[in-house]
Each structure stands twice: as structure tokens, then as C-alpha cells.
Tab-separated table of C-alpha atoms and ligand atoms in Angstrom:
chain	number	residue	atom	x	y	z
O	1	UNK	CA	45.538	56.788	95.466
O	2	UNK	CA	45.581	59.465	92.768
O	3	UNK	CA	45.344	57.841	89.358
O	4	UNK	CA	47.709	58.564	86.468
O	5	UNK	CA	46.293	59.748	83.139
O	6	UNK	CA	48.682	59.078	80.271
O	7	UNK	CA	46.861	61.736	78.216
O	8	UNK	CA	47.613	64.420	80.831
O	9	UNK	CA	50.436	62.935	82.913
O	10	UNK	CA	51.178	65.980	85.101
O	11	UNK	CA	47.536	67.078	85.322
O	12	UNK	CA	48.081	70.342	83.437
O	13	UNK	CA	44.301	70.485	82.991
O	14	UNK	CA	43.931	71.311	86.686
O	15	UNK	CA	45.740	74.627	86.076
O	16	UNK	CA	43.167	75.895	83.584
O	17	UNK	CA	40.270	78.207	84.347
O	18	UNK	CA	36.746	77.032	83.530
O	19	UNK	CA	36.689	79.372	80.543
O	20	UNK	CA	39.979	77.951	79.239
O	21	UNK	CA	38.682	74.413	79.596
O	22	UNK	CA	35.524	75.327	77.687
O	23	UNK	CA	37.508	76.972	74.857
O	24	UNK	CA	39.805	73.972	74.668
O	25	UNK	CA	36.819	71.597	74.443
O	26	UNK	CA	35.197	73.694	71.691
O	27	UNK	CA	38.434	73.744	69.693
O	28	UNK	CA	39.185	70.048	70.205
O	29	UNK	CA	35.655	69.012	69.141
O	30	UNK	CA	35.758	71.174	66.022
O	31	UNK	CA	39.224	69.952	65.058
O	32	UNK	CA	38.502	66.264	65.608
O	33	UNK	CA	35.016	66.304	64.050
O	34	UNK	CA	35.464	68.751	61.157
O	35	UNK	CA	39.178	69.073	60.375
O	36	UNK	CA	40.480	65.554	60.895
O	37	UNK	CA	38.235	63.963	58.233
O	38	UNK	CA	39.661	66.380	55.627
O	39	UNK	CA	43.355	66.143	56.358
O	40	UNK	CA	44.386	63.017	54.494
O	41	UNK	CA	43.032	64.256	51.156
O	42	UNK	CA	44.358	67.752	51.795
O	43	UNK	CA	47.817	66.377	52.479
O	44	UNK	CA	47.760	64.056	49.462
O	45	UNK	CA	46.574	66.788	47.104
O	46	UNK	CA	48.532	69.684	48.645
O	47	UNK	CA	45.316	71.513	49.173
O	48	UNK	CA	44.106	73.887	51.865
O	49	UNK	CA	40.354	74.271	52.274
O	50	UNK	CA	39.863	77.957	52.866
O	51	UNK	CA	36.477	77.240	54.453
O	52	UNK	CA	38.404	76.025	57.505
O	53	UNK	CA	39.393	79.591	58.289
O	54	UNK	CA	35.779	80.751	57.967
O	55	UNK	CA	34.561	77.930	60.198
O	56	UNK	CA	37.142	78.842	62.833
O	57	UNK	CA	35.989	82.444	62.510
O	58	UNK	CA	32.388	81.406	63.185
O	59	UNK	CA	33.569	79.735	66.406
O	60	UNK	CA	35.411	82.901	67.487
O	61	UNK	CA	38.811	81.182	67.377
O	62	UNK	CA	40.683	83.556	65.032
O	63	UNK	CA	42.873	86.193	66.685
O	64	UNK	CA	41.374	84.819	69.886
O	65	UNK	CA	43.668	86.681	72.292
O	66	UNK	CA	43.083	90.099	70.643
O	67	UNK	CA	40.936	92.423	72.730
O	68	UNK	CA	38.256	94.325	70.763
O	69	UNK	CA	37.670	94.384	66.988
O	70	UNK	CA	35.135	91.526	67.348
O	71	UNK	CA	37.822	89.146	68.630
O	72	UNK	CA	37.284	86.939	71.676
O	73	UNK	CA	39.953	88.517	73.926
O	74	UNK	CA	40.847	85.273	75.716
O	75	UNK	CA	44.007	84.536	77.712
O	76	UNK	CA	47.287	83.531	76.049
O	77	UNK	CA	46.877	80.075	77.594
O	78	UNK	CA	43.425	79.707	75.986
O	79	UNK	CA	44.867	80.783	72.618
O	80	UNK	CA	47.656	78.232	73.094
O	81	UNK	CA	45.099	75.495	73.767
O	82	UNK	CA	43.383	76.284	70.451
O	83	UNK	CA	46.726	76.047	68.661
O	84	UNK	CA	47.406	72.691	70.316
O	85	UNK	CA	43.980	71.392	69.236
O	86	UNK	CA	44.568	72.419	65.617
O	87	UNK	CA	48.076	70.944	65.428
O	88	UNK	CA	46.841	67.695	67.004
O	89	UNK	CA	45.250	67.295	63.569
O	90	UNK	CA	48.010	68.761	61.407
O	91	UNK	CA	50.833	71.321	61.646
O	92	UNK	CA	49.821	72.714	58.240
O	93	UNK	CA	46.353	73.638	59.483
O	94	UNK	CA	47.988	75.186	62.531
O	95	UNK	CA	50.258	77.188	60.221
O	96	UNK	CA	47.325	78.659	58.333
O	97	UNK	CA	45.664	79.452	61.647
O	98	UNK	CA	48.790	80.947	63.306
O	99	UNK	CA	49.619	83.158	60.370
O	100	UNK	CA	46.074	84.514	60.294
O	101	UNK	CA	45.814	84.987	64.074
O	102	UNK	CA	49.271	85.836	65.410
O	103	UNK	CA	51.252	87.210	62.494
O	104	UNK	CA	48.744	89.008	60.251
O	105	UNK	CA	45.981	89.990	62.729
O	106	UNK	CA	48.492	90.280	65.590
O	107	UNK	CA	50.741	92.587	63.550
O	108	UNK	CA	47.863	94.819	62.453
O	109	UNK	CA	46.472	94.952	65.991
O	110	UNK	CA	49.810	95.792	67.587
O	111	UNK	CA	51.137	98.260	65.022
O	112	UNK	CA	48.408	99.315	62.578
O	113	UNK	CA	46.669	102.704	62.555
O	114	UNK	CA	43.233	102.701	64.233
O	115	UNK	CA	41.377	103.064	60.905
O	116	UNK	CA	43.215	100.037	59.481
O	117	UNK	CA	42.424	97.922	62.541
O	118	UNK	CA	38.740	98.817	62.477
O	119	UNK	CA	38.504	98.130	58.758
O	120	UNK	CA	40.385	94.842	58.591
O	121	UNK	CA	40.369	93.059	61.938
O	122	UNK	CA	36.632	92.259	62.281
O	123	UNK	CA	36.635	90.797	58.746
O	124	UNK	CA	39.767	88.801	59.514
O	125	UNK	CA	38.261	87.597	62.816
O	126	UNK	CA	35.331	86.178	60.830
O	127	UNK	CA	37.681	84.535	58.342
O	128	UNK	CA	36.242	86.643	55.505
O	129	UNK	CA	39.700	88.081	54.814
O	130	UNK	CA	42.754	85.817	54.893
O	131	UNK	CA	46.144	87.163	55.944
O	132	UNK	CA	49.783	86.288	55.360
O	133	UNK	CA	53.110	87.594	56.710
O	134	UNK	CA	56.032	88.252	54.394
O	135	UNK	CA	59.422	88.541	56.062
O	136	UNK	CA	61.638	85.846	54.478
O	137	UNK	CA	63.267	86.572	51.104
O	138	UNK	CA	65.024	84.269	48.653
O	139	UNK	CA	68.451	85.524	49.835
O	140	UNK	CA	67.611	86.330	53.478
O	141	UNK	CA	65.945	83.822	55.801
O	142	UNK	CA	67.639	83.582	59.201
O	143	UNK	CA	69.002	87.096	58.619
O	144	UNK	CA	65.928	89.156	57.683
O	145	UNK	CA	67.720	92.372	58.683
O	146	UNK	CA	69.531	92.230	55.321
O	147	UNK	CA	66.273	92.183	53.328
O	148	UNK	CA	66.241	93.791	49.881
O	149	UNK	CA	62.526	94.622	49.502
O	150	UNK	CA	62.112	98.361	49.289
O	151	UNK	CA	59.350	100.947	49.752
O	152	UNK	CA	59.478	104.455	48.305
O	153	UNK	CA	56.952	107.204	47.609
O	154	UNK	CA	54.885	106.120	44.596
O	155	UNK	CA	56.119	107.925	41.454
O	156	UNK	CA	52.627	108.600	40.082
O	157	UNK	CA	50.069	108.072	42.880
O	158	UNK	CA	49.848	110.771	45.511
O	159	UNK	CA	49.459	109.389	49.067
O	160	UNK	CA	50.826	105.960	48.174
O	161	UNK	CA	54.057	104.051	48.697
O	162	UNK	CA	55.400	101.748	46.021
O	163	UNK	CA	56.716	98.354	47.162
O	164	UNK	CA	59.120	96.219	45.142
O	165	UNK	CA	60.967	93.002	45.951
O	166	UNK	CA	60.286	89.353	46.574
O	167	UNK	CA	59.353	87.217	49.555
O	168	UNK	CA	59.429	83.442	49.589
O	169	UNK	CA	58.143	80.513	51.640
O	170	UNK	CA	55.136	82.552	52.712
O	171	UNK	CA	52.284	80.601	54.326
O	172	UNK	CA	48.828	81.468	52.878
O	173	UNK	CA	50.303	83.882	50.292
O	174	UNK	CA	48.715	82.316	47.178
O	175	UNK	CA	45.183	83.125	48.377
O	176	UNK	CA	45.765	85.876	50.973
O	177	UNK	CA	43.619	89.017	50.801
O	178	UNK	CA	45.775	90.993	53.255
O	179	UNK	CA	49.550	90.668	52.950
O	180	UNK	CA	51.551	92.053	55.880
O	181	UNK	CA	54.920	92.719	54.269
O	182	UNK	CA	58.149	94.084	55.706
O	183	UNK	CA	60.344	96.270	53.481
O	184	UNK	CA	63.037	98.925	53.877
O	185	UNK	CA	61.890	102.496	53.449
O	186	UNK	CA	64.253	103.921	50.849
O	187	UNK	CA	64.486	107.338	52.533
O	188	UNK	CA	65.724	105.957	55.873
O	189	UNK	CA	66.931	102.399	55.160
O	190	UNK	CA	64.766	101.276	58.104
O	191	UNK	CA	62.444	98.250	58.002
O	192	UNK	CA	58.740	99.176	58.012
O	193	UNK	CA	55.543	97.115	57.988
O	194	UNK	CA	52.824	97.461	55.321
O	195	UNK	CA	49.397	95.876	54.939
O	196	UNK	CA	48.922	95.249	51.218
O	197	UNK	CA	45.281	94.699	50.221
O	198	UNK	CA	45.163	92.463	47.184
O	199	UNK	CA	41.957	94.048	45.895
O	200	UNK	CA	43.763	97.388	45.524
O	201	UNK	CA	46.680	96.041	43.463
O	202	UNK	CA	46.621	96.812	39.720
O	203	UNK	CA	47.220	93.798	37.455
O	204	UNK	CA	50.869	92.869	37.075
O	205	UNK	CA	52.081	94.544	40.270
O	206	UNK	CA	51.498	91.645	42.697
O	207	UNK	CA	52.003	87.943	42.005
O	208	UNK	CA	51.785	85.191	44.635
O	209	UNK	CA	52.720	81.904	42.969
O	210	UNK	CA	52.354	78.735	45.021
O	211	UNK	CA	55.405	76.626	45.892
O	212	UNK	CA	54.330	73.096	44.944
O	213	UNK	CA	55.627	69.585	45.649
O	214	UNK	CA	56.582	70.176	49.287
O	215	UNK	CA	57.580	67.108	51.265
O	216	UNK	CA	56.065	68.441	54.484
O	217	UNK	CA	53.285	70.799	55.557
O	218	UNK	CA	51.319	69.781	52.482
O	219	UNK	CA	47.935	70.698	54.000
O	220	UNK	CA	49.088	74.331	54.109
O	221	UNK	CA	49.443	76.662	51.127
O	222	UNK	CA	52.901	78.207	50.758
O	223	UNK	CA	54.014	80.660	48.119
O	224	UNK	CA	56.023	83.677	47.092
O	225	UNK	CA	55.106	87.370	47.099
O	226	UNK	CA	56.499	89.096	44.011
O	227	UNK	CA	56.081	92.872	44.168
O	228	UNK	CA	56.674	95.193	41.231
O	229	UNK	CA	55.788	98.726	42.270
O	230	UNK	CA	52.764	97.639	44.322
O	231	UNK	CA	50.860	100.781	45.335
O	232	UNK	CA	50.087	100.828	49.078
O	233	UNK	CA	48.155	103.629	50.753
O	234	UNK	CA	50.284	105.582	53.237
O	235	UNK	CA	47.674	104.791	55.925
O	236	UNK	CA	48.473	101.105	55.419
O	237	UNK	CA	52.054	101.530	56.638
O	238	UNK	CA	52.417	100.770	60.361
O	239	UNK	CA	52.988	104.288	61.710
O	240	UNK	CA	55.079	104.006	64.845
O	241	UNK	CA	57.340	101.002	64.501
O	242	UNK	CA	60.584	100.684	62.589
O	243	UNK	CA	63.386	98.132	62.510
O	244	UNK	CA	63.284	94.404	63.199
O	245	UNK	CA	61.450	94.981	66.440
O	246	UNK	CA	58.202	95.120	64.408
O	247	UNK	CA	58.300	91.671	62.785
O	248	UNK	CA	59.977	90.081	65.792
O	249	UNK	CA	57.246	91.328	68.145
O	250	UNK	CA	54.683	89.531	65.931
O	251	UNK	CA	56.925	86.474	65.936
O	252	UNK	CA	56.966	86.374	69.742
O	253	UNK	CA	53.261	85.485	69.724
O	254	UNK	CA	53.506	83.037	66.823
O	255	UNK	CA	56.560	81.282	68.281
O	256	UNK	CA	54.725	80.980	71.605
O	257	UNK	CA	51.799	79.377	69.737
O	258	UNK	CA	54.092	76.877	68.011
O	259	UNK	CA	55.397	75.770	71.413
O	260	UNK	CA	51.816	74.717	72.260
O	261	UNK	CA	50.986	73.448	68.787
O	262	UNK	CA	53.873	71.026	68.429
O	263	UNK	CA	52.855	69.447	71.720
O	264	UNK	CA	49.450	68.719	70.151
O	265	UNK	CA	51.159	66.975	67.217
O	266	UNK	CA	53.328	64.995	69.632
O	267	UNK	CA	50.318	64.018	71.753
O	268	UNK	CA	48.576	62.742	68.633
O	269	UNK	CA	51.699	60.784	67.654
O	270	UNK	CA	51.706	59.220	71.150
O	271	UNK	CA	48.009	58.313	71.018
O	272	UNK	CA	48.347	56.769	67.561
O	273	UNK	CA	51.449	54.814	68.588
O	274	UNK	CA	49.900	53.525	71.810
O	275	UNK	CA	46.795	52.323	69.984
O	276	UNK	CA	48.880	50.645	67.286
O	277	UNK	CA	51.250	48.989	69.788
O	278	UNK	CA	48.354	47.564	71.822
O	279	UNK	CA	46.779	46.138	68.689
O	280	UNK	CA	49.785	44.800	66.803
O	281	UNK	CA	50.952	41.345	67.920
O	282	UNK	CA	54.379	39.802	67.319
O	283	UNK	CA	56.072	36.794	68.986
O	284	UNK	CA	53.671	34.375	70.684
O	285	UNK	CA	50.670	36.654	70.244
O	286	UNK	CA	51.989	39.406	72.485
O	287	UNK	CA	51.028	43.003	71.681
O	288	UNK	CA	54.241	44.885	70.889
O	289	UNK	CA	53.200	47.366	73.629
O	290	UNK	CA	54.302	44.633	76.069
O	291	UNK	CA	57.946	44.955	75.026
O	292	UNK	CA	60.279	47.154	77.042
O	293	UNK	CA	61.861	49.000	74.120
O	294	UNK	CA	58.434	50.042	72.827
O	295	UNK	CA	57.368	51.149	76.307
O	296	UNK	CA	60.525	53.270	76.667
O	297	UNK	CA	59.714	55.094	73.432
O	298	UNK	CA	56.241	55.900	74.748
O	299	UNK	CA	57.564	56.892	78.180
O	300	UNK	CA	60.148	59.291	76.677
O	301	UNK	CA	57.623	60.927	74.356
O	302	UNK	CA	54.930	61.226	77.026
O	303	UNK	CA	57.395	62.820	79.455
O	304	UNK	CA	58.589	65.357	76.886
O	305	UNK	CA	54.998	66.263	75.963
O	306	UNK	CA	54.011	66.733	79.621
O	307	UNK	CA	57.060	68.930	80.347
O	308	UNK	CA	56.572	70.912	77.139
O	309	UNK	CA	52.948	71.666	77.955
O	310	UNK	CA	53.787	72.890	81.450
O	311	UNK	CA	56.532	75.143	80.077
O	312	UNK	CA	54.202	76.605	77.422
O	313	UNK	CA	51.487	77.081	80.055
O	314	UNK	CA	53.900	78.919	82.371
O	315	UNK	CA	55.202	81.253	79.648
O	316	UNK	CA	51.577	81.923	78.621
O	317	UNK	CA	50.717	83.098	82.121
O	318	UNK	CA	53.871	85.263	82.221
O	319	UNK	CA	52.962	86.703	78.800
O	320	UNK	CA	49.616	87.935	80.111
O	321	UNK	CA	51.385	89.536	83.068
O	322	UNK	CA	53.840	91.266	80.699
O	323	UNK	CA	56.700	89.191	82.117
O	324	UNK	CA	57.628	86.911	79.184
O	325	UNK	CA	61.102	87.750	77.823
O	326	UNK	CA	61.639	86.913	74.115
O	327	UNK	CA	64.380	84.476	75.169
O	328	UNK	CA	61.825	82.466	77.173
O	329	UNK	CA	59.798	82.136	73.991
O	330	UNK	CA	62.920	81.114	72.038
O	331	UNK	CA	63.547	78.453	74.684
O	332	UNK	CA	60.085	76.863	74.523
O	333	UNK	CA	59.795	77.205	70.727
O	334	UNK	CA	63.130	75.459	70.234
O	335	UNK	CA	62.686	72.814	72.911
O	336	UNK	CA	59.127	71.831	72.018
O	337	UNK	CA	59.763	71.723	68.255
O	338	UNK	CA	62.951	69.701	68.732
O	339	UNK	CA	61.448	67.248	71.218
O	340	UNK	CA	58.279	66.817	69.161
O	341	UNK	CA	60.342	66.007	66.071
O	342	UNK	CA	62.780	63.649	67.825
O	343	UNK	CA	60.039	61.735	69.618
O	344	UNK	CA	57.692	61.517	66.636
O	345	UNK	CA	60.577	60.150	64.577
O	346	UNK	CA	61.294	57.465	67.203
O	347	UNK	CA	57.593	56.584	67.622
O	348	UNK	CA	57.395	56.120	63.853
O	349	UNK	CA	59.565	53.004	64.290
O	350	UNK	CA	56.820	51.297	66.320
O	351	UNK	CA	54.640	51.126	63.188
O	352	UNK	CA	57.149	49.000	61.302
O	353	UNK	CA	56.405	48.940	57.577
O	354	UNK	CA	52.984	50.487	58.148
O	355	UNK	CA	54.760	53.745	59.096
O	356	UNK	CA	55.308	54.188	55.361
O	357	UNK	CA	51.549	54.234	54.659
O	358	UNK	CA	50.014	57.691	54.983
O	359	UNK	CA	46.860	56.098	56.446
O	360	UNK	CA	48.620	55.817	59.810
O	361	UNK	CA	49.317	59.561	60.106
O	362	UNK	CA	52.671	59.220	61.848
O	363	UNK	CA	54.836	59.987	58.816
O	364	UNK	CA	52.809	63.137	58.195
O	365	UNK	CA	53.587	64.418	61.702
O	366	UNK	CA	57.306	63.664	61.278
O	367	UNK	CA	57.510	65.509	57.940
O	368	UNK	CA	55.503	68.444	59.327
O	369	UNK	CA	57.514	68.725	62.519
O	370	UNK	CA	60.724	69.149	60.531
O	371	UNK	CA	59.161	72.328	59.122
O	372	UNK	CA	58.119	73.613	62.540
O	373	UNK	CA	61.725	73.235	63.654
O	374	UNK	CA	62.802	75.343	60.664
O	375	UNK	CA	60.376	78.240	60.387
O	376	UNK	CA	59.929	81.148	62.781
O	377	UNK	CA	63.636	80.848	63.569
O	378	UNK	CA	65.428	77.562	62.929
O	379	UNK	CA	66.306	75.749	66.176
O	380	UNK	CA	70.027	76.564	65.963
O	381	UNK	CA	69.146	80.251	65.552
O	382	UNK	CA	67.130	80.056	68.785
O	383	UNK	CA	70.138	78.362	70.417
O	384	UNK	CA	72.214	81.396	69.399
O	385	UNK	CA	69.571	83.801	70.733
O	386	UNK	CA	69.795	81.926	74.054
O	387	UNK	CA	73.598	81.750	73.863
O	388	UNK	CA	73.740	85.515	73.413
O	389	UNK	CA	71.506	86.031	76.451
O	390	UNK	CA	73.593	83.623	78.533
O	391	UNK	CA	77.045	84.936	77.587
O	392	UNK	CA	76.423	88.490	76.426
O	393	UNK	CA	78.286	87.610	73.206
O	394	UNK	CA	76.521	87.306	69.851
O	395	UNK	CA	77.572	84.450	67.593
O	396	UNK	CA	75.470	85.148	64.488
O	397	UNK	CA	78.309	86.576	62.421
C	1	LIG	P1	68.954	91.893	66.706
C	1	LIG	O1	70.096	92.866	66.822
C	1	LIG	O2	68.945	90.698	67.564
C	1	LIG	O3	67.588	92.688	66.895
C	1	LIG	C1	67.240	93.793	66.066
C	1	LIG	C2	66.145	94.575	66.750
C	1	LIG	O4	65.022	93.741	66.959
C	1	LIG	C3	64.729	93.649	68.373
C	1	LIG	N1	64.358	92.267	68.660
C	1	LIG	C4	63.164	91.925	69.173
C	1	LIG	N2	62.100	92.648	69.541
C	1	LIG	C5	61.033	91.991	70.023
C	1	LIG	N3	61.003	90.647	70.136
C	1	LIG	C6	62.048	89.873	69.769
C	1	LIG	N4	61.981	88.554	69.864
C	1	LIG	C7	63.196	90.511	69.264
C	1	LIG	N5	64.401	90.077	68.800
C	1	LIG	C8	65.088	91.160	68.440
C	1	LIG	C9	66.015	94.027	69.052
C	1	LIG	O5	65.770	94.508	70.351
C	1	LIG	C10	66.536	95.089	68.131
C	1	LIG	O6	65.787	96.275	68.385
C	1	LIG	P2	66.466	97.734	68.200
C	1	LIG	O7	65.399	98.672	68.663
C	1	LIG	O8	67.701	97.713	69.054
C	1	LIG	O9	66.797	97.839	66.739
C	1	LIG	O10	68.864	91.508	65.169
C	1	LIG	P3	69.746	90.572	64.311
C	1	LIG	O11	69.672	91.049	62.894
C	1	LIG	O12	71.108	90.382	64.930
C	1	LIG	O13	68.856	89.259	64.471
C	1	LIG	C11	69.401	88.060	64.573
C	1	LIG	C12	68.354	86.965	64.814
C	1	LIG	C13	68.980	85.679	64.444
C	1	LIG	C14	67.983	86.948	66.275
C	1	LIG	C15	67.058	87.161	64.041
C	1	LIG	O14	67.300	87.703	62.832
C	1	LIG	C16	66.169	85.954	63.958
C	1	LIG	O15	65.391	85.650	64.871
C	1	LIG	N6	66.175	85.215	62.812
C	1	LIG	C17	65.187	84.199	62.546
C	1	LIG	C18	64.278	84.668	61.430
C	1	LIG	C19	62.862	84.277	61.645
C	1	LIG	O16	62.424	83.913	62.720
C	1	LIG	N7	62.078	84.363	60.578
C	1	LIG	C20	60.694	84.036	60.675
C	1	LIG	C21	59.968	84.364	59.398
C	1	LIG	S1	58.196	84.303	59.623
C	1	LIG	C22	57.843	82.656	59.596
C	1	LIG	O17	58.677	81.817	59.534
C	1	LIG	C23	56.412	82.326	59.688
C	1	LIG	S2	56.056	80.647	59.514
C	1	LIG	C24	54.508	80.693	60.157
C	1	LIG	C25	53.739	79.474	60.033
C	1	LIG	O18	53.501	79.015	58.880
C	1	LIG	O19	53.261	78.977	61.091
C	2	LIG	P1	68.906	79.819	56.112
C	2	LIG	O1	68.816	81.114	56.815
C	2	LIG	O2	69.617	79.783	54.803
C	2	LIG	O3	69.548	78.753	57.097
C	2	LIG	C1	69.977	77.459	56.649
C	2	LIG	C2	70.683	76.752	57.819
C	2	LIG	O4	71.815	77.533	58.229
C	2	LIG	C3	69.774	76.622	59.056
C	2	LIG	O5	69.991	75.383	59.663
C	2	LIG	C4	70.263	77.756	59.966
C	2	LIG	O6	70.078	77.471	61.335
C	2	LIG	C5	71.743	77.792	59.621
C	2	LIG	N1	72.302	79.121	59.900
C	2	LIG	C6	72.015	80.303	59.301
C	2	LIG	N2	72.720	81.293	59.859
C	2	LIG	C7	73.463	80.746	60.842
C	2	LIG	C8	74.375	81.270	61.803
C	2	LIG	N3	74.676	82.567	61.863
C	2	LIG	N4	74.938	80.391	62.667
C	2	LIG	C9	74.626	79.078	62.641
C	2	LIG	N5	73.773	78.524	61.768
C	2	LIG	C10	73.195	79.353	60.882
C	2	LIG	N6	58.703	83.010	56.318
C	2	LIG	C11	57.895	84.103	56.390
C	2	LIG	O7	58.358	85.241	56.411
C	2	LIG	N7	56.537	83.957	56.447
C	2	LIG	C12	55.938	82.743	56.402
C	2	LIG	O8	54.688	82.669	56.461
C	2	LIG	C13	56.762	81.586	56.295
C	2	LIG	N8	56.192	80.358	56.178
C	2	LIG	C14	56.992	79.273	55.917
C	2	LIG	C15	56.394	78.048	55.599
C	2	LIG	C16	57.190	76.959	55.263
C	2	LIG	C17	56.544	75.666	54.842
C	2	LIG	C18	58.609	77.073	55.318
C	2	LIG	C19	59.496	75.901	54.980
C	2	LIG	C20	59.190	78.272	55.638
C	2	LIG	C21	58.400	79.400	55.922
C	2	LIG	N9	58.970	80.667	56.153
C	2	LIG	C22	58.171	81.772	56.263
C	2	LIG	C23	60.407	80.851	56.031
C	2	LIG	C24	61.190	80.421	57.278
C	2	LIG	O9	60.995	81.337	58.316
C	2	LIG	C25	62.664	80.290	56.893
C	2	LIG	O10	62.766	79.132	56.066
C	2	LIG	C26	63.561	80.179	58.105
C	2	LIG	O11	63.582	81.383	58.832
C	2	LIG	C27	65.014	79.787	57.726
C	2	LIG	O12	65.490	80.602	56.698
C	2	LIG	P2	66.154	79.932	55.397
C	2	LIG	O13	65.220	78.906	54.894
C	2	LIG	O14	66.528	81.034	54.468
C	2	LIG	O15	67.442	79.191	55.913
């Protein structure tokens, strides 16, 4: 008879090409051997080791699905497998990775002028330049279309725009070299994308203070972007895209990645819980894994992870065929983030009092997964995107 593997219950591995399996193995080994030993201290100290991005660059994992510009040009499924490997360790590390790969590099690749791509992307692929993506503002999160950041011709520098405004909750911003920022062009009132290069900003025009004391995603750096007449070369504005379509196109790739990533976090929560439940004995020396209520928690979580992986895999294949509608991505982003959070929270109970110790890792996943459910479109916002597609009626306002 065919045997059942609780680590891959529906044999999703059999759907992968040899190249995808090899990329997944490279990413999993790196993440388990090099990232995992760092995460507990990083989480405790709210610290992100920038060397991680350079190490991932050396392995060819950054911007992995981009073709050209010294990027690997792998399939969307392979890129998803890397994301899953990183988030198996920690959602914060996956955030730093996703923002670099999908939002900053992805945005520049999709919309930047050729000169900008050639200048920045190879350096970003090596991890020598770190990117961030500024869409959210203090007064406009779910509704970025109302943003207040503004770009206008620079009053004293010919060939430059001047950007003013503030962005908040921006992953990587405190140490980013390249800041992809969305602002309204004053002349037209339309949203445009700009690649700000920190090295070109005169003192006092750009500040990126860190947001400290987070109660989740502590292994990722988050900050603001405060712009006071930041000069940006006209060539650094994305030439042919205006409106929300620009940032949302970048978000399609990042949201797709989160659908894979959160399944990695859930799989790690399952593995940790299974090991703990087999080891911990209560009532007549029985391992708690023997009890039906504990087994149901593991069965529910394992089923949701297996379904979530197949859904992400399927949308990845459609994406490469140009057949993935944004609503499909909303569906898997919402479902996988929600199910990862709900299941991790239930699995946490299996650890009893030890769940409260950060040594067991489960509480870290629960706190992180709340954030994944919130950023890149909070789950209820994705429900409304789906509701609009189902009914033809928009319920946002
Ligand atoms: P709406 O009328 O729906 O759309 C405006 C224009 O945008 C186009 N569009 C899309 N294009 C491509 N892909 C998509 N997914 C698109 N969604 C919309 C649309 O076709 C339209 O184009 P056009 O040419 O007709 O102008 O705009 P709305 O203002 O009604 O939007 C409502 C809503 C709720 C859907 C949207 O604002 C939304 O998704 N809100 C959520 C905000 C969000 O996701 N923010 C993410 C910030 S980045 C982040 O969180 C990074 S965390 C990363 C990490 O650390 O891992
Ligand atoms: P709000 O928009 O104020 O929403 C609050 C609540 O109201 C939510 O539950 C929402 O679903 C609900 N709500 C809002 N409108 C409606 C409606 N019409 N109908 C029903 N319910 C509604 N942003 C970036 O641009 N770049 C980044 O790199 C980035 N990184 C982040 C990292 C972290 C750690 C965090 C926490 C956030 C990050 N964000 C980033 C911001 C993130 O995308 C926003 O927090 C998110 O989009 C929600 O916006 P908000 O926080 O302003 O919440």
C-alpha cells in the first residue's frame, strides 16, 4: 500500500520538477542550518541581521523569479518554495526577503526604466542593496488610494522631482538603500512609483526611524519613511504606470508568496507540536499525543496545511501561464494566513505552560501570523475583494 507522510500528506512534492526540488532543498538547508540558529536572539532583541540578505543573494535566492539582471529566473512555484522555507523559520525573515524580492525588485523590474533596472537589480540580487516598499501612510492603510504623499518638480534641481509625505509600518525601511515609494504627482493627482536612492538624499530630507517594541514580527525591521522635499531623479520615476495598478501589481506577487510562506510557518508549528506531544507524558505515563483531542488538533492543522500548499502550487502554475486573476491571489492569501493563524493558535494549547516560553517557538509563530493576516491587505479586505468579484457590488465604502 502507498504510505502516508504526515510532512507531505497529499504528496505535493510529486508535482515539482527536479529543478524545483533542488531549489527547495537548497533553501531549506540554508534556512535550517544558517537562519534558525539566529532567530531566537533576533526575536528577543528585535534585530535583523542584514547579512542574511547577502547570504541569500550568494545562493541566488533573491528576486528568484525575475528573468535577467543576474537573477535566477525560476518558476513561480520555485520562488514560492523558497518563501515557504524562509517562513518555516520565521515570518519576519520572510518579510525581509519578500519585500526585497517581490515588492522592491519586482516593482523595479516590472515598471522601472531599463537604465534603472540595469543599475539596481544586479546589486539587489546579490543583497548588496536592500530595498523597501512604501505604500501605507499613517492615515491611509487599507485605503492607499487616498494617500497624501506628493511629488512635484523640484523647485531648485533641474531634472528632479521633490517628494514629501510620510509612510509608516514599512518593512526594511530603517536600513534600506533603495526605497520604492508611491506618491501622487501634483500635476495630475495620479499615483506614481519612485525609486529613492538613500545615497542621493541630502541630510534632513529623508528620515527612516524604526518602530520599536513590536509584539510580533520582531526579527524583521519595520519603520517609517519621512520625506521632506526628497530630490529624486526623473529617471527614477516609473515611466509608464500610474494609479493603484502599479503598487497592486507588485502586491500580487508578494501576496502569492505569503500564501506559500504562511504554510511553512504552519508546517513548523505542526512539527514542533507533534514532537512535543510525543514527548510530554500526562496521566499514567501516556504521551499526550495519544489523546484524541490532541490528535484532532494535529489532524486539522495538517489538513489545512496540505490544502493550502496545493492551492498555492496551483495558483503558481497559473501565474506562470498568465492565468492567475488577482482575486485568486486574494483567496489564497486570505485563506492561508487565516488558517495558519487559527491552527497555530490551537496547537499552542498542546504546549501547556511551556507555550509561554519563547524557547518552544510556537508563541513566536502565533504572534507573527497575526501580522501576516494584517499586512498586504487585511483578511477582511480580501473578503471584500472576493465579495466584489462574486456579486459585482463593491462594499468598501
Ligand atoms: P480599485 O478600484 O479596486 O482599483 C484601483 C485600480 O487598481 C487596479 N487593481 C489592481 N491591479 C492589479 N492587481 C490588483 N490586485 C489590483 N487591484 C486593483 C484596478 O484595476 C484599478 O485600475 P484602474 O486602471 O481602473 O485605475 O481600488 P480601491 O481604491 O477601491 O481599492 C480597494 C482595495 C481595498 C481593493 C485596495 O485598496 C486594497 O487592496 N487595500 C489593501 C491595502 C494593501 O494591501 N496594502 C499593502 C501595503 S504593502 C505591505 O503591506 C507590505 S508588507 C510586506 C512584508 O513585510 O512582507
Ligand atoms: P486600517 O486600514 O485602519 O484597518 C483597520 C481594520 O479595519 C482592519 O481590520 C480592516 O480590515 C478594517 N477595515 C478597513 N476598511 C474597511 C472596510 N471598508 N470594510 C471593512 N473593514 C475595514 N505597508 C507598506 O506599505 N509596506 C510595508 O513594507 C509594510 N510592512 C508592514 C509590516 C508590519 C509589521 C505591519 C504591521 C504592517 C506593514 N505594512 C506595510 C502596513 C500594512 O499593509 C497595513 O497595516 C495594512 O494594510 C492595514 O492598514 P492599517 O494598519 O492602516 O489598518
